[in-house]
Amino acid sequence: PAEPVWKLTWGAISIDPNSGSVGHAVGSSSKRKAEREALRSCTTNGGGDCKKILFAYHNQCGVVAWPKVPGPNGQGGIIAQGGPTIEVASEAALKRCADGGNSGVCEIVYSECSKPILVR
């Protein structure tokens, strides 16, 4: 029998730092397509300044952690993290967010996986 053939898929996350609007794409056939879709999605979700890709990934999960309470002097910020599962990526993102001066009060505001597709 023939060996299975897997098609890689891409995901991307964009964010408007002013409004907090998040844009995303999963299951795209290329990094470029995923990034374009994430920017479009950010604008559709109400973002007015969606010009930057926060994170692009393939065949894994991506999450975004957001500080509920900024640290002193506004330090800390948005964390994007990849991992083999949403749980692993979330745990790492929340730790990075808390360690980044956000008073330890962070939440996951987006999570999704872009998985390979069996084509044969």
Short mmCIF file of N, CA, C and O in Angstrom, two decimals:
data_model
loop_
_atom_site.label_atom_id
_atom_site.label_comp_id
_atom_site.label_asym_id
_atom_site.label_seq_id
_atom_site.Cartn_x
_atom_site.Cartn_y
_atom_site.Cartn_z
N PRO A 1 0.83 -1.20 0.00
CA PRO A 1 0.00 0.00 0.00
C PRO A 1 0.87 1.26 0.00
O PRO A 1 1.96 1.27 0.55
N ALA A 2 0.34 2.29 -0.59
CA ALA A 2 1.05 3.57 -0.67
C ALA A 2 1.10 4.23 0.70
O ALA A 2 0.19 4.11 1.51
N GLU A 3 2.21 4.92 0.94
CA GLU A 3 2.36 5.67 2.18
C GLU A 3 1.38 6.85 2.19
O GLU A 3 1.12 7.44 1.14
N PRO A 4 0.86 7.20 3.35
CA PRO A 4 -0.03 8.37 3.40
C PRO A 4 0.74 9.65 3.06
O PRO A 4 1.93 9.77 3.35
N VAL A 5 0.05 10.58 2.45
CA VAL A 5 0.63 11.87 2.12
C VAL A 5 -0.15 12.94 2.88
O VAL A 5 -1.37 12.99 2.80
N TRP A 6 0.59 13.78 3.59
CA TRP A 6 -0.03 14.83 4.39
C TRP A 6 0.29 16.19 3.79
O TRP A 6 1.41 16.45 3.40
N LYS A 7 -0.71 17.04 3.74
CA LYS A 7 -0.54 18.41 3.27
C LYS A 7 -0.43 19.31 4.50
O LYS A 7 -1.28 19.28 5.39
N LEU A 8 0.64 20.09 4.55
CA LEU A 8 0.82 21.03 5.66
C LEU A 8 -0.19 22.15 5.55
O LEU A 8 -0.52 22.59 4.46
N THR A 9 -0.68 22.62 6.68
CA THR A 9 -1.58 23.79 6.68
C THR A 9 -1.01 24.85 7.60
O THR A 9 -0.27 24.55 8.54
N TRP A 10 -1.37 26.08 7.32
CA TRP A 10 -0.86 27.23 8.06
C TRP A 10 -1.99 27.95 8.80
O TRP A 10 -3.13 27.96 8.34
N GLY A 11 -1.61 28.57 9.89
CA GLY A 11 -2.49 29.46 10.62
C GLY A 11 -1.75 30.76 10.89
O GLY A 11 -0.51 30.79 10.85
N ALA A 12 -2.47 31.82 11.15
CA ALA A 12 -1.85 33.10 11.48
C ALA A 12 -2.80 33.89 12.38
O ALA A 12 -4.02 33.71 12.33
N ILE A 13 -2.19 34.76 13.18
CA ILE A 13 -2.94 35.61 14.10
C ILE A 13 -2.45 37.04 13.93
O ILE A 13 -1.25 37.29 13.90
N SER A 14 -3.41 37.97 13.79
CA SER A 14 -3.06 39.39 13.76
C SER A 14 -3.89 40.07 14.84
O SER A 14 -4.89 39.53 15.31
N ILE A 15 -3.44 41.27 15.22
CA ILE A 15 -4.15 41.98 16.27
C ILE A 15 -4.02 43.48 16.06
O ILE A 15 -3.02 43.96 15.55
N ASP A 16 -5.09 44.18 16.40
CA ASP A 16 -5.04 45.63 16.43
C ASP A 16 -4.79 46.01 17.89
O ASP A 16 -5.67 45.85 18.74
N PRO A 17 -3.59 46.48 18.21
CA PRO A 17 -3.27 46.77 19.60
C PRO A 17 -4.11 47.89 20.20
O PRO A 17 -4.26 47.96 21.42
N ASN A 18 -4.70 48.73 19.38
CA ASN A 18 -5.51 49.83 19.89
C ASN A 18 -6.89 49.38 20.34
O ASN A 18 -7.39 49.81 21.37
N SER A 19 -7.53 48.52 19.54
CA SER A 19 -8.89 48.09 19.86
C SER A 19 -8.95 46.71 20.52
O SER A 19 -9.95 46.34 21.10
N GLY A 20 -7.87 45.94 20.36
CA GLY A 20 -7.86 44.58 20.88
C GLY A 20 -8.51 43.58 19.94
O GLY A 20 -8.63 42.40 20.27
N SER A 21 -8.90 44.01 18.73
CA SER A 21 -9.50 43.10 17.76
C SER A 21 -8.46 42.09 17.29
O SER A 21 -7.32 42.44 17.00
N VAL A 22 -8.87 40.82 17.25
CA VAL A 22 -7.99 39.74 16.82
C VAL A 22 -8.49 39.20 15.49
O VAL A 22 -9.69 39.04 15.30
N GLY A 23 -7.56 38.94 14.59
CA GLY A 23 -7.89 38.29 13.33
C GLY A 23 -7.13 36.99 13.25
O GLY A 23 -6.04 36.85 13.82
N HIS A 24 -7.71 36.01 12.58
CA HIS A 24 -7.04 34.72 12.53
C HIS A 24 -7.38 33.98 11.25
O HIS A 24 -8.36 34.30 10.57
N ALA A 25 -6.57 32.99 10.96
CA ALA A 25 -6.80 32.07 9.86
C ALA A 25 -6.24 30.72 10.27
O ALA A 25 -5.24 30.65 10.98
N VAL A 26 -6.89 29.65 9.86
CA VAL A 26 -6.38 28.30 10.08
C VAL A 26 -6.65 27.47 8.83
O VAL A 26 -7.56 27.77 8.05
N GLY A 27 -5.84 26.45 8.63
CA GLY A 27 -6.05 25.54 7.52
C GLY A 27 -5.69 26.10 6.15
O GLY A 27 -6.13 25.57 5.14
N SER A 28 -4.89 27.16 6.11
CA SER A 28 -4.51 27.76 4.83
C SER A 28 -3.40 26.95 4.16
O SER A 28 -2.58 26.32 4.83
N SER A 29 -3.34 27.04 2.85
CA SER A 29 -2.36 26.24 2.10
C SER A 29 -0.97 26.86 2.09
O SER A 29 -0.01 26.18 1.73
N SER A 30 -0.83 28.13 2.50
CA SER A 30 0.49 28.75 2.56
C SER A 30 0.53 29.77 3.69
O SER A 30 -0.51 30.26 4.15
N LYS A 31 1.74 30.10 4.10
CA LYS A 31 1.92 31.10 5.14
C LYS A 31 1.36 32.44 4.67
O LYS A 31 0.68 33.14 5.42
N ARG A 32 1.66 32.80 3.44
CA ARG A 32 1.20 34.08 2.89
C ARG A 32 -0.33 34.18 2.89
O ARG A 32 -0.89 35.21 3.28
N LYS A 33 -1.01 33.12 2.47
CA LYS A 33 -2.47 33.13 2.47
C LYS A 33 -3.02 33.24 3.88
O LYS A 33 -3.99 33.97 4.13
N ALA A 34 -2.42 32.53 4.82
CA ALA A 34 -2.87 32.60 6.22
C ALA A 34 -2.71 34.01 6.76
O ALA A 34 -3.60 34.53 7.43
N GLU A 35 -1.58 34.64 6.47
CA GLU A 35 -1.33 35.99 6.97
C GLU A 35 -2.32 37.00 6.37
O GLU A 35 -2.85 37.85 7.07
N ARG A 36 -2.59 36.89 5.07
CA ARG A 36 -3.55 37.80 4.44
C ARG A 36 -4.94 37.63 5.04
O ARG A 36 -5.64 38.61 5.31
N GLU A 37 -5.34 36.39 5.25
CA GLU A 37 -6.67 36.12 5.83
C GLU A 37 -6.75 36.63 7.27
O GLU A 37 -7.77 37.19 7.68
N ALA A 38 -5.68 36.48 8.03
CA ALA A 38 -5.68 36.97 9.42
C ALA A 38 -5.82 38.49 9.46
O ALA A 38 -6.55 39.03 10.30
N LEU A 39 -5.15 39.19 8.57
CA LEU A 39 -5.26 40.66 8.52
C LEU A 39 -6.67 41.08 8.12
O LEU A 39 -7.24 42.00 8.71
N ARG A 40 -7.25 40.38 7.13
CA ARG A 40 -8.64 40.66 6.72
C ARG A 40 -9.61 40.41 7.86
O ARG A 40 -10.50 41.20 8.13
N SER A 41 -9.41 39.30 8.56
CA SER A 41 -10.28 38.92 9.67
C SER A 41 -10.20 39.95 10.80
O SER A 41 -11.22 40.30 11.41
N CYS A 42 -9.01 40.46 11.07
CA CYS A 42 -8.83 41.48 12.11
C CYS A 42 -9.65 42.72 11.78
O CYS A 42 -10.35 43.27 12.64
N THR A 43 -9.59 43.16 10.53
CA THR A 43 -10.35 44.34 10.10
C THR A 43 -11.85 44.07 10.19
O THR A 43 -12.61 44.90 10.68
N THR A 44 -12.27 42.89 9.74
CA THR A 44 -13.69 42.50 9.80
C THR A 44 -14.19 42.49 11.24
O THR A 44 -15.35 42.83 11.51
N ASN A 45 -13.31 42.12 12.18
CA ASN A 45 -13.69 42.04 13.59
C ASN A 45 -13.62 43.40 14.29
O ASN A 45 -13.70 43.47 15.52
N GLY A 46 -13.46 44.47 13.52
CA GLY A 46 -13.52 45.81 14.10
C GLY A 46 -12.18 46.51 14.27
O GLY A 46 -12.14 47.62 14.79
N GLY A 47 -11.10 45.87 13.86
CA GLY A 47 -9.79 46.49 14.00
C GLY A 47 -9.57 47.60 12.98
O GLY A 47 -9.90 47.43 11.81
N GLY A 48 -9.03 48.70 13.42
CA GLY A 48 -8.74 49.81 12.52
C GLY A 48 -7.27 49.90 12.18
O GLY A 48 -6.87 50.63 11.28
N ASP A 49 -6.42 49.16 12.90
CA ASP A 49 -4.98 49.21 12.70
C ASP A 49 -4.42 47.79 12.63
O ASP A 49 -3.55 47.41 13.42
N CYS A 50 -4.93 47.00 11.71
CA CYS A 50 -4.53 45.60 11.56
C CYS A 50 -3.47 45.49 10.47
O CYS A 50 -3.75 45.16 9.33
N LYS A 51 -2.23 45.80 10.83
CA LYS A 51 -1.16 45.80 9.84
C LYS A 51 -0.05 44.83 10.18
O LYS A 51 0.89 44.67 9.41
N LYS A 52 -0.14 44.17 11.33
CA LYS A 52 0.95 43.34 11.79
C LYS A 52 0.47 41.93 12.12
O LYS A 52 -0.55 41.75 12.78
N ILE A 53 1.25 40.95 11.65
CA ILE A 53 0.99 39.57 12.02
C ILE A 53 1.68 39.32 13.36
O ILE A 53 2.88 39.54 13.50
N LEU A 54 0.92 38.87 14.31
CA LEU A 54 1.45 38.59 15.64
C LEU A 54 2.18 37.25 15.65
O LEU A 54 3.22 37.09 16.27
N PHE A 55 1.62 36.27 14.90
CA PHE A 55 2.17 34.92 14.95
C PHE A 55 1.67 34.14 13.74
O PHE A 55 0.49 34.19 13.41
N ALA A 56 2.57 33.43 13.07
CA ALA A 56 2.20 32.51 11.99
C ALA A 56 2.74 31.13 12.37
O ALA A 56 3.83 31.02 12.94
N TYR A 57 1.99 30.10 12.06
CA TYR A 57 2.37 28.75 12.49
C TYR A 57 1.84 27.71 11.52
O TYR A 57 0.91 27.97 10.77
N HIS A 58 2.47 26.53 11.51
CA HIS A 58 1.95 25.44 10.69
C HIS A 58 1.99 24.13 11.48
O HIS A 58 2.89 23.90 12.27
N ASN A 59 0.95 23.34 11.26
CA ASN A 59 0.81 22.03 11.89
C ASN A 59 1.02 22.07 13.39
O ASN A 59 1.70 21.21 13.96
N GLN A 60 0.46 23.07 14.04
CA GLN A 60 0.49 23.16 15.49
C GLN A 60 -0.66 24.06 15.94
O GLN A 60 -1.49 24.46 15.13
N CYS A 61 -0.69 24.35 17.20
CA CYS A 61 -1.72 25.22 17.75
C CYS A 61 -1.11 26.57 18.09
O CYS A 61 0.08 26.66 18.41
N GLY A 62 -1.92 27.60 18.02
CA GLY A 62 -1.48 28.94 18.38
C GLY A 62 -2.47 29.56 19.35
O GLY A 62 -3.68 29.36 19.21
N VAL A 63 -1.97 30.28 20.33
CA VAL A 63 -2.82 30.97 21.30
C VAL A 63 -2.32 32.39 21.49
O VAL A 63 -1.16 32.70 21.20
N VAL A 64 -3.21 33.24 22.00
CA VAL A 64 -2.85 34.61 22.37
C VAL A 64 -3.27 34.82 23.82
O VAL A 64 -4.42 34.55 24.18
N ALA A 65 -2.32 35.26 24.64
CA ALA A 65 -2.61 35.62 26.03
C ALA A 65 -2.59 37.14 26.12
O ALA A 65 -1.73 37.81 25.53
N TRP A 66 -3.54 37.67 26.87
CA TRP A 66 -3.73 39.11 26.98
C TRP A 66 -3.76 39.46 28.47
O TRP A 66 -4.46 38.82 29.24
N PRO A 67 -3.03 40.50 28.87
CA PRO A 67 -3.07 40.88 30.29
C PRO A 67 -4.41 41.51 30.67
O PRO A 67 -4.89 42.40 29.98
N LYS A 68 -5.01 41.03 31.74
CA LYS A 68 -6.22 41.67 32.26
C LYS A 68 -5.87 42.97 32.95
O LYS A 68 -6.62 43.93 32.89
N VAL A 69 -4.71 42.98 33.61
CA VAL A 69 -4.24 44.16 34.32
C VAL A 69 -2.80 44.41 33.90
O VAL A 69 -1.93 43.60 34.19
N PRO A 70 -2.52 45.52 33.19
CA PRO A 70 -1.13 45.80 32.81
C PRO A 70 -0.26 46.00 34.04
O PRO A 70 -0.73 46.41 35.09
N GLY A 71 1.01 45.71 33.87
CA GLY A 71 1.96 45.89 34.96
C GLY A 71 2.21 47.37 35.21
O GLY A 71 1.67 48.24 34.53
N PRO A 72 3.07 47.67 36.20
CA PRO A 72 3.41 49.06 36.48
C PRO A 72 4.00 49.73 35.25
O PRO A 72 4.70 49.11 34.48
N ASN A 73 3.68 50.98 35.07
CA ASN A 73 4.17 51.76 33.93
C ASN A 73 3.74 51.16 32.59
O ASN A 73 4.40 51.35 31.58
N GLY A 74 2.65 50.37 32.58
CA GLY A 74 2.14 49.80 31.34
C GLY A 74 2.99 48.70 30.77
O GLY A 74 2.82 48.31 29.63
N GLN A 75 3.95 48.16 31.55
CA GLN A 75 4.81 47.11 31.01
C GLN A 75 4.03 45.83 30.80
O GLN A 75 2.92 45.67 31.29
N GLY A 76 4.61 44.90 30.08
CA GLY A 76 3.95 43.65 29.73
C GLY A 76 3.22 43.83 28.41
O GLY A 76 3.31 44.87 27.78
N GLY A 77 2.53 42.82 27.99
CA GLY A 77 1.80 42.96 26.73
C GLY A 77 1.25 41.65 26.24
O GLY A 77 1.18 40.66 26.96
N ILE A 78 0.88 41.65 24.98
CA ILE A 78 0.25 40.53 24.32
C ILE A 78 1.29 39.46 24.03
O ILE A 78 2.38 39.76 23.55
N ILE A 79 0.94 38.21 24.28
CA ILE A 79 1.84 37.08 24.05
C ILE A 79 1.19 36.13 23.06
O ILE A 79 0.05 35.72 23.25
N ALA A 80 1.90 35.78 21.99
CA ALA A 80 1.48 34.72 21.08
C ALA A 80 2.41 33.54 21.28
O ALA A 80 3.62 33.71 21.43
N GLN A 81 1.83 32.34 21.29
CA GLN A 81 2.62 31.15 21.59
C GLN A 81 2.11 29.98 20.78
O GLN A 81 0.91 29.82 20.61
N GLY A 82 3.01 29.16 20.30
CA GLY A 82 2.64 27.93 19.60
C GLY A 82 2.94 26.72 20.45
O GLY A 82 3.69 26.80 21.42
N GLY A 83 2.35 25.59 20.07
CA GLY A 83 2.60 24.35 20.78
C GLY A 83 1.87 23.20 20.11
O GLY A 83 1.02 23.41 19.24
N PRO A 84 2.19 21.97 20.53
CA PRO A 84 1.56 20.80 19.92
C PRO A 84 0.07 20.66 20.22
O PRO A 84 -0.66 20.02 19.48
N THR A 85 -0.37 21.25 21.34
CA THR A 85 -1.79 21.25 21.71
C THR A 85 -2.15 22.64 22.25
O THR A 85 -1.27 23.41 22.64
N ILE A 86 -3.44 22.93 22.30
CA ILE A 86 -3.90 24.20 22.87
C ILE A 86 -3.49 24.29 24.34
O ILE A 86 -3.06 25.34 24.82
N GLU A 87 -3.58 23.17 25.06
CA GLU A 87 -3.25 23.18 26.47
C GLU A 87 -1.78 23.53 26.70
O GLU A 87 -1.45 24.35 27.57
N VAL A 88 -0.88 22.91 25.94
CA VAL A 88 0.56 23.18 26.09
C VAL A 88 0.88 24.62 25.72
O VAL A 88 1.60 25.33 26.43
N ALA A 89 0.32 25.08 24.60
CA ALA A 89 0.56 26.46 24.16
C ALA A 89 -0.01 27.46 25.17
O ALA A 89 0.62 28.48 25.48
N SER A 90 -1.19 27.18 25.70
CA SER A 90 -1.84 28.08 26.67
C SER A 90 -1.03 28.19 27.95
O SER A 90 -0.82 29.29 28.49
N GLU A 91 -0.56 27.06 28.45
CA GLU A 91 0.24 27.07 29.68
C GLU A 91 1.50 27.91 29.50
O GLU A 91 1.84 28.74 30.35
N ALA A 92 2.19 27.73 28.38
CA ALA A 92 3.42 28.49 28.11
C ALA A 92 3.11 29.98 27.94
O ALA A 92 3.83 30.84 28.44
N ALA A 93 2.03 30.30 27.23
CA ALA A 93 1.67 31.71 26.99
C ALA A 93 1.29 32.40 28.30
O ALA A 93 1.69 33.54 28.53
N LEU A 94 0.51 31.74 29.14
CA LEU A 94 0.12 32.34 30.41
C LEU A 94 1.33 32.57 31.32
O LEU A 94 1.42 33.59 31.99
N LYS A 95 2.27 31.64 31.30
CA LYS A 95 3.49 31.82 32.09
C LYS A 95 4.29 33.00 31.57
O LYS A 95 4.73 33.85 32.35
N ARG A 96 4.49 33.07 30.25
CA ARG A 96 5.23 34.20 29.66
C ARG A 96 4.52 35.52 29.95
O ARG A 96 5.17 36.52 30.24
N CYS A 97 3.21 35.53 29.86
CA CYS A 97 2.43 36.74 30.11
C CYS A 97 2.60 37.19 31.56
O CYS A 97 2.87 38.36 31.83
N ALA A 98 2.49 36.25 32.49
CA ALA A 98 2.64 36.58 33.91
C ALA A 98 4.06 37.03 34.24
O ALA A 98 4.27 37.95 35.02
N ASP A 99 5.05 36.40 33.61
CA ASP A 99 6.45 36.76 33.84
C ASP A 99 6.82 38.09 33.19
O ASP A 99 7.86 38.67 33.49
N GLY A 100 5.97 38.58 32.29
CA GLY A 100 6.27 39.80 31.55
C GLY A 100 5.84 41.09 32.22
O GLY A 100 5.73 42.12 31.58
N GLY A 101 5.54 41.04 33.50
CA GLY A 101 5.19 42.26 34.21
C GLY A 101 3.70 42.58 34.20
O GLY A 101 3.30 43.71 34.41
N ASN A 102 2.86 41.58 33.96
CA ASN A 102 1.42 41.81 33.89
C ASN A 102 0.71 41.48 35.20
O ASN A 102 -0.45 41.11 35.21
N SER A 103 1.39 41.56 36.30
CA SER A 103 0.80 41.30 37.61
C SER A 103 0.23 39.90 37.74
O SER A 103 -0.60 39.64 38.60
N GLY A 104 0.63 38.99 36.85
CA GLY A 104 0.17 37.61 36.92
C GLY A 104 -1.28 37.40 36.54
O GLY A 104 -1.82 36.33 36.74
N VAL A 105 -1.94 38.41 36.00
CA VAL A 105 -3.36 38.31 35.68
C VAL A 105 -3.52 38.37 34.17
O VAL A 105 -3.60 39.43 33.56
N CYS A 106 -3.53 37.19 33.55
CA CYS A 106 -3.62 37.10 32.09
C CYS A 106 -4.71 36.11 31.72
O CYS A 106 -5.10 35.26 32.52
N GLU A 107 -5.19 36.22 30.50
CA GLU A 107 -6.21 35.30 30.01
C GLU A 107 -5.92 34.95 28.56
O GLU A 107 -5.31 35.73 27.83
N ILE A 108 -6.36 33.76 28.15
CA ILE A 108 -6.24 33.34 26.76
C ILE A 108 -7.43 33.95 26.02
O ILE A 108 -8.58 33.71 26.39
N VAL A 109 -7.15 34.75 24.98
CA VAL A 109 -8.23 35.39 24.23
C VAL A 109 -8.44 34.76 22.86
O VAL A 109 -9.41 35.06 22.18
N TYR A 110 -7.53 33.87 22.46
CA TYR A 110 -7.69 33.17 21.18
C TYR A 110 -6.91 31.87 21.25
O TYR A 110 -5.80 31.83 21.79
N SER A 111 -7.47 30.80 20.68
CA SER A 111 -6.76 29.53 20.56
C SER A 111 -7.35 28.75 19.39
O SER A 111 -8.56 28.73 19.19
N GLU A 112 -6.46 28.15 18.61
CA GLU A 112 -6.88 27.35 17.46
C GLU A 112 -5.70 26.52 17.00
O GLU A 112 -4.55 26.86 17.27
N CYS A 113 -5.99 25.44 16.28
CA CYS A 113 -4.95 24.58 15.73
C CYS A 113 -5.07 24.50 14.22
O CYS A 113 -6.17 24.48 13.68
N SER A 114 -3.92 24.46 13.57
CA SER A 114 -3.85 24.27 12.12
C SER A 114 -3.17 22.92 11.91
O SER A 114 -1.97 22.77 12.13
N LYS A 115 -3.95 21.94 11.51
CA LYS A 115 -3.47 20.56 11.45
C LYS A 115 -3.23 20.11 10.01
O LYS A 115 -3.87 20.62 9.08
N PRO A 116 -2.33 19.15 9.82
CA PRO A 116 -2.12 18.62 8.48
C PRO A 116 -3.37 17.88 8.00
O PRO A 116 -4.15 17.38 8.78
N ILE A 117 -3.50 17.83 6.68
CA ILE A 117 -4.65 17.16 6.06
C ILE A 117 -4.14 15.94 5.27
O ILE A 117 -3.21 16.06 4.48
N LEU A 118 -4.78 14.81 5.50
CA LEU A 118 -4.42 13.60 4.76
C LEU A 118 -4.96 13.73 3.34
O LEU A 118 -6.16 13.89 3.14
N VAL A 119 -4.07 13.69 2.34
CA VAL A 119 -4.51 13.83 0.96
C VAL A 119 -4.45 12.51 0.20
O VAL A 119 -5.00 12.41 -0.89
N ARG A 120 -3.77 11.50 0.77
CA ARG A 120 -3.76 10.20 0.10
C ARG A 120 -3.43 9.13 1.09
O ARG A 120 -2.68 9.25 1.98
#
